[in-house]
C-alpha atoms as a PDB file:
ATOM      1  CA  MET A   1       0.322   0.029   0.080  1.00  0.00           C
ATOM      2  CA  THR A   2       2.857   2.529   0.815  1.00  0.00           C
ATOM      3  CA  LEU A   3       4.515   1.625  -2.916  1.00  0.00           C
ATOM      4  CA  ALA A   4       1.126   2.948  -4.016  1.00  0.00           C
ATOM      5  CA  VAL A   5       0.966   5.807  -2.175  1.00  0.00           C
ATOM      6  CA  PHE A   6       4.599   6.804  -3.152  1.00  0.00           C
ATOM      7  CA  ALA A   7       3.701   5.979  -6.750  1.00  0.00           C
ATOM      8  CA  LEU A   8       1.331   8.962  -6.618  1.00  0.00           C
ATOM      9  CA  LEU A   9       2.754  11.650  -4.799  1.00  0.00           C
ATOM     10  CA  ARG A  10       3.876  14.695  -7.076  1.00  0.00           C
ATOM     11  CA  SER A  11       5.869  16.422  -4.994  1.00  0.00           C
ATOM     12  CA  PRO A  12       9.048  16.053  -2.864  1.00  0.00           C
ATOM     13  CA  GLY A  13       7.898  16.786   0.553  1.00  0.00           C
ATOM     14  CA  PRO A  14       5.323  14.110   1.160  1.00  0.00           C
ATOM     15  CA  ALA A  15       7.450  11.731  -0.905  1.00  0.00           C
ATOM     16  CA  PHE A  16      10.766  11.847   1.495  1.00  0.00           C
ATOM     17  CA  PRO A  17       8.707  10.519   4.686  1.00  0.00           C
ATOM     18  CA  THR A  18       6.670   7.903   2.180  1.00  0.00           C
ATOM     19  CA  VAL A  19       9.718   6.561   1.020  1.00  0.00           C
ATOM     20  CA  ALA A  20      11.967   6.043   4.468  1.00  0.00           C
ATOM     21  CA  ILE A  21       8.588   4.649   6.015  1.00  0.00           C
ATOM     22  CA  LEU A  22       8.571   2.061   2.193  1.00  0.00           C
ATOM     23  CA  GLY A  23      12.303   1.137   2.737  1.00  0.00           C
ATOM     24  CA  PHE A  24      11.402   0.518   6.880  1.00  0.00           C
ATOM     25  CA  PHE A  25       8.840  -1.961   5.613  1.00  0.00           C
ATOM     26  CA  TYR A  26      11.286  -3.555   3.125  1.00  0.00           C
ATOM     27  CA  PHE A  27      13.992  -4.246   5.422  1.00  0.00           C
ATOM     28  CA  ALA A  28      11.289  -5.658   8.019  1.00  0.00           C
ATOM     29  CA  MET A  29      10.267  -8.081   5.473  1.00  0.00           C
ATOM     30  CA  VAL A  30      13.520  -9.063   4.382  1.00  0.00           C
ATOM     31  CA  THR A  31      14.951  -9.498   8.159  1.00  0.00           C
ATOM     32  CA  ASP A  32      12.176 -10.575  10.607  1.00  0.00           C
ATOM     33  CA  ARG A  33       9.920 -12.623   8.314  1.00  0.00           C
ATOM     34  CA  SER A  34      12.028 -13.825   4.827  1.00  0.00           C
ATOM     35  CA  SER A  35      15.129 -15.096   5.938  1.00  0.00           C
ATOM     36  CA  PRO A  36      14.186 -16.462   9.012  1.00  0.00           C
ATOM     37  CA  ARG A  37      11.165 -18.068   7.175  1.00  0.00           C
ATOM     38  CA  CYS A  38      14.096 -19.338   4.675  1.00  0.00           C
ATOM     39  CA  ARG A  39      16.622 -21.019   7.257  1.00  0.00           C
ATOM     40  CA  SER A  40      14.221 -22.246   9.786  1.00  0.00           C
ATOM     41  CA  GLY A  41      13.910 -25.513   8.171  1.00  0.00           C
ATOM     42  CA  LEU A  42      17.234 -25.931   7.050  1.00  0.00           C
ATOM     43  CA  ASP A  43      19.871 -28.288   9.223  1.00  0.00           C
ATOM     44  CA  ASP A  44      22.970 -26.904  10.261  1.00  0.00           C
ATOM     45  CA  SER A  45      25.161 -28.748   7.578  1.00  0.00           C
ATOM     46  CA  VAL A  46      23.515 -26.893   4.473  1.00  0.00           C
ATOM     47  CA  ARG A  47      22.655 -23.478   5.946  1.00  0.00           C
ATOM     48  CA  GLY A  48      25.401 -21.368   4.994  1.00  0.00           C
ATOM     49  CA  ARG A  49      25.184 -22.637   1.346  1.00  0.00           C
ATOM     50  CA  VAL A  50      21.499 -22.331   1.013  1.00  0.00           C
ATOM     51  CA  MET A  51      21.156 -19.110   2.510  1.00  0.00           C
ATOM     52  CA  ALA A  52      24.212 -18.097   0.088  1.00  0.00           C
ATOM     53  CA  LEU A  53      21.773 -18.926  -2.708  1.00  0.00           C
ATOM     54  CA  TRP A  54      18.889 -17.043  -1.172  1.00  0.00           C
ATOM     55  CA  ILE A  55      20.872 -14.356  -0.672  1.00  0.00           C
ATOM     56  CA  MET A  56      22.128 -14.194  -4.873  1.00  0.00           C
ATOM     57  CA  GLY A  57      18.922 -15.030  -5.657  1.00  0.00           C
ATOM     58  CA  PHE A  58      16.661 -12.040  -3.821  1.00  0.00           C
ATOM     59  CA  GLY A  59      19.188  -9.371  -4.167  1.00  0.00           C
ATOM     60  CA  GLY A  60      21.506 -10.462  -6.894  1.00  0.00           C
ATOM     61  CA  THR A  61      18.125 -10.019  -9.104  1.00  0.00           C
ATOM     62  CA  VAL A  62      17.676  -6.825  -8.109  1.00  0.00           C
ATOM     63  CA  GLY A  63      20.215  -5.146 -10.726  1.00  0.00           C
ATOM     64  CA  ILE A  64      18.402  -7.448 -13.818  1.00  0.00           C
ATOM     65  CA  GLY A  65      14.813  -5.894 -12.323  1.00  0.00           C
ATOM     66  CA  ASN A  66      16.410  -2.524 -12.552  1.00  0.00           C
ATOM     67  CA  LEU A  67      17.261  -3.128 -15.905  1.00  0.00           C
ATOM     68  CA  ILE A  68      14.088  -4.259 -17.298  1.00  0.00           C
ATOM     69  CA  ALA A  69      11.893  -1.703 -15.071  1.00  0.00           C
ATOM     70  CA  GLY A  70      14.201   1.015 -16.613  1.00  0.00           C
ATOM     71  CA  ARG A  71      13.175  -0.038 -20.477  1.00  0.00           C
ATOM     72  CA  ILE A  72       9.488  -0.522 -19.296  1.00  0.00           C
ATOM     73  CA  ILE A  73       9.236   2.870 -17.440  1.00  0.00           C
ATOM     74  CA  ASP A  74      11.001   4.459 -20.627  1.00  0.00           C
ATOM     75  CA  ALA A  75       7.899   3.169 -22.564  1.00  0.00           C
ATOM     76  CA  THR A  76       5.108   3.996 -19.750  1.00  0.00           C
ATOM     77  CA  SER A  77       6.024   6.170 -16.789  1.00  0.00           C
ATOM     78  CA  ILE A  78       7.444   5.637 -13.581  1.00  0.00           C
ATOM     79  CA  THR A  79       4.023   5.723 -12.031  1.00  0.00           C
ATOM     80  CA  ALA A  80       2.806   3.070 -14.026  1.00  0.00           C
ATOM     81  CA  VAL A  81       5.659   0.515 -13.216  1.00  0.00           C
ATOM     82  CA  LEU A  82       5.385   1.129  -9.590  1.00  0.00           C
ATOM     83  CA  LEU A  83       1.855   1.044  -9.186  1.00  0.00           C
ATOM     84  CA  VAL A  84       2.269  -2.439 -11.001  1.00  0.00           C
ATOM     85  CA  ASN A  85       4.979  -3.472  -8.335  1.00  0.00           C
ATOM     86  CA  ALA A  86       2.533  -2.530  -6.134  1.00  0.00           C
ATOM     87  CA  VAL A  87      -0.225  -4.722  -7.285  1.00  0.00           C
ATOM     88  CA  VAL A  88       2.346  -7.510  -7.336  1.00  0.00           C
ATOM     89  CA  ALA A  89       3.313  -6.939  -3.945  1.00  0.00           C
ATOM     90  CA  VAL A  90       0.087  -7.391  -2.345  1.00  0.00           C
ATOM     91  CA  ILE A  91      -0.733 -10.717  -4.746  1.00  0.00           C
ATOM     92  CA  LEU A  92       2.582 -11.858  -3.206  1.00  0.00           C
ATOM     93  CA  THR A  93       1.175 -11.020   0.006  1.00  0.00           C
ATOM     94  CA  TRP A  94      -1.337 -13.283  -0.046  1.00  0.00           C
ATOM     95  CA  TYR A  95       0.441 -16.081  -1.867  1.00  0.00           C
ATOM     96  CA  ALA A  96       3.400 -16.405   0.484  1.00  0.00           C
ATOM     97  CA  ASP A  97       1.557 -16.043   3.856  1.00  0.00           C
ATOM     98  CA  VAL A  98       4.805 -15.580   5.636  1.00  0.00           C
ATOM     99  CA  ARG A  99       2.841 -15.157   9.045  1.00  0.00           C
ATOM    100  CA  THR A 100       4.163 -17.025  11.845  1.00  0.00           C
ATOM    101  CA  PRO A 101       1.485 -20.094  11.993  1.00  0.00           C
ATOM    102  CA  ALA A 102      -0.266 -20.193  15.509  1.00  0.00           C
ATOM    103  CA  GLY A 103       1.081 -22.051  18.529  1.00  0.00           C
ATOM    104  CA  ALA A 104       4.753 -22.066  16.749  1.00  0.00           C
ATOM    105  CA  PRO A 105       7.528 -20.257  18.581  1.00  0.00           C
ATOM    106  CA  ALA A 106       8.607 -16.945  17.062  1.00  0.00           C
ATOM    107  CA  LEU A 107      11.507 -17.139  14.623  1.00  0.00           C
ATOM    108  CA  VAL A 108      12.944 -14.102  16.002  1.00  0.00           C
ATOM    109  CA  GLY A 109      15.336 -13.824  19.117  1.00  0.00           C
ATOM    110  CA  ILE A 110      16.906 -16.733  20.857  1.00  0.00           C
ATOM    111  CA  PRO A 111      15.916 -20.259  19.431  1.00  0.00           C
ATOM    112  CA  GLU A 112      14.682 -22.435  22.386  1.00  0.00           C
ATOM    113  CA  ASP A 113      16.277 -25.594  22.828  1.00  0.00           C
END
């Protein structure tokens, strides 16, 4: 939702705090939900290798996505690309469902032995 709001803003005054909030949500998702969920079921013997692949797949594809988005922005507009990305983010939120299941221990903090 924050990405859609940012896409529709036309002045820098409200855009700066909005993009700061957007960045907070992005990093909260990566550090609190995606990464711990990915490594929670891994055996210790393969965790480092799997997480290296996850980091390359997650962060390494950003540059490729930016190249593609740049071409689409040239053909359409930045607003259109950001709004489409906001819709995709909502769909992925529903599809991925990274909430902690009821009764399961939280994935952050010190693990229970």
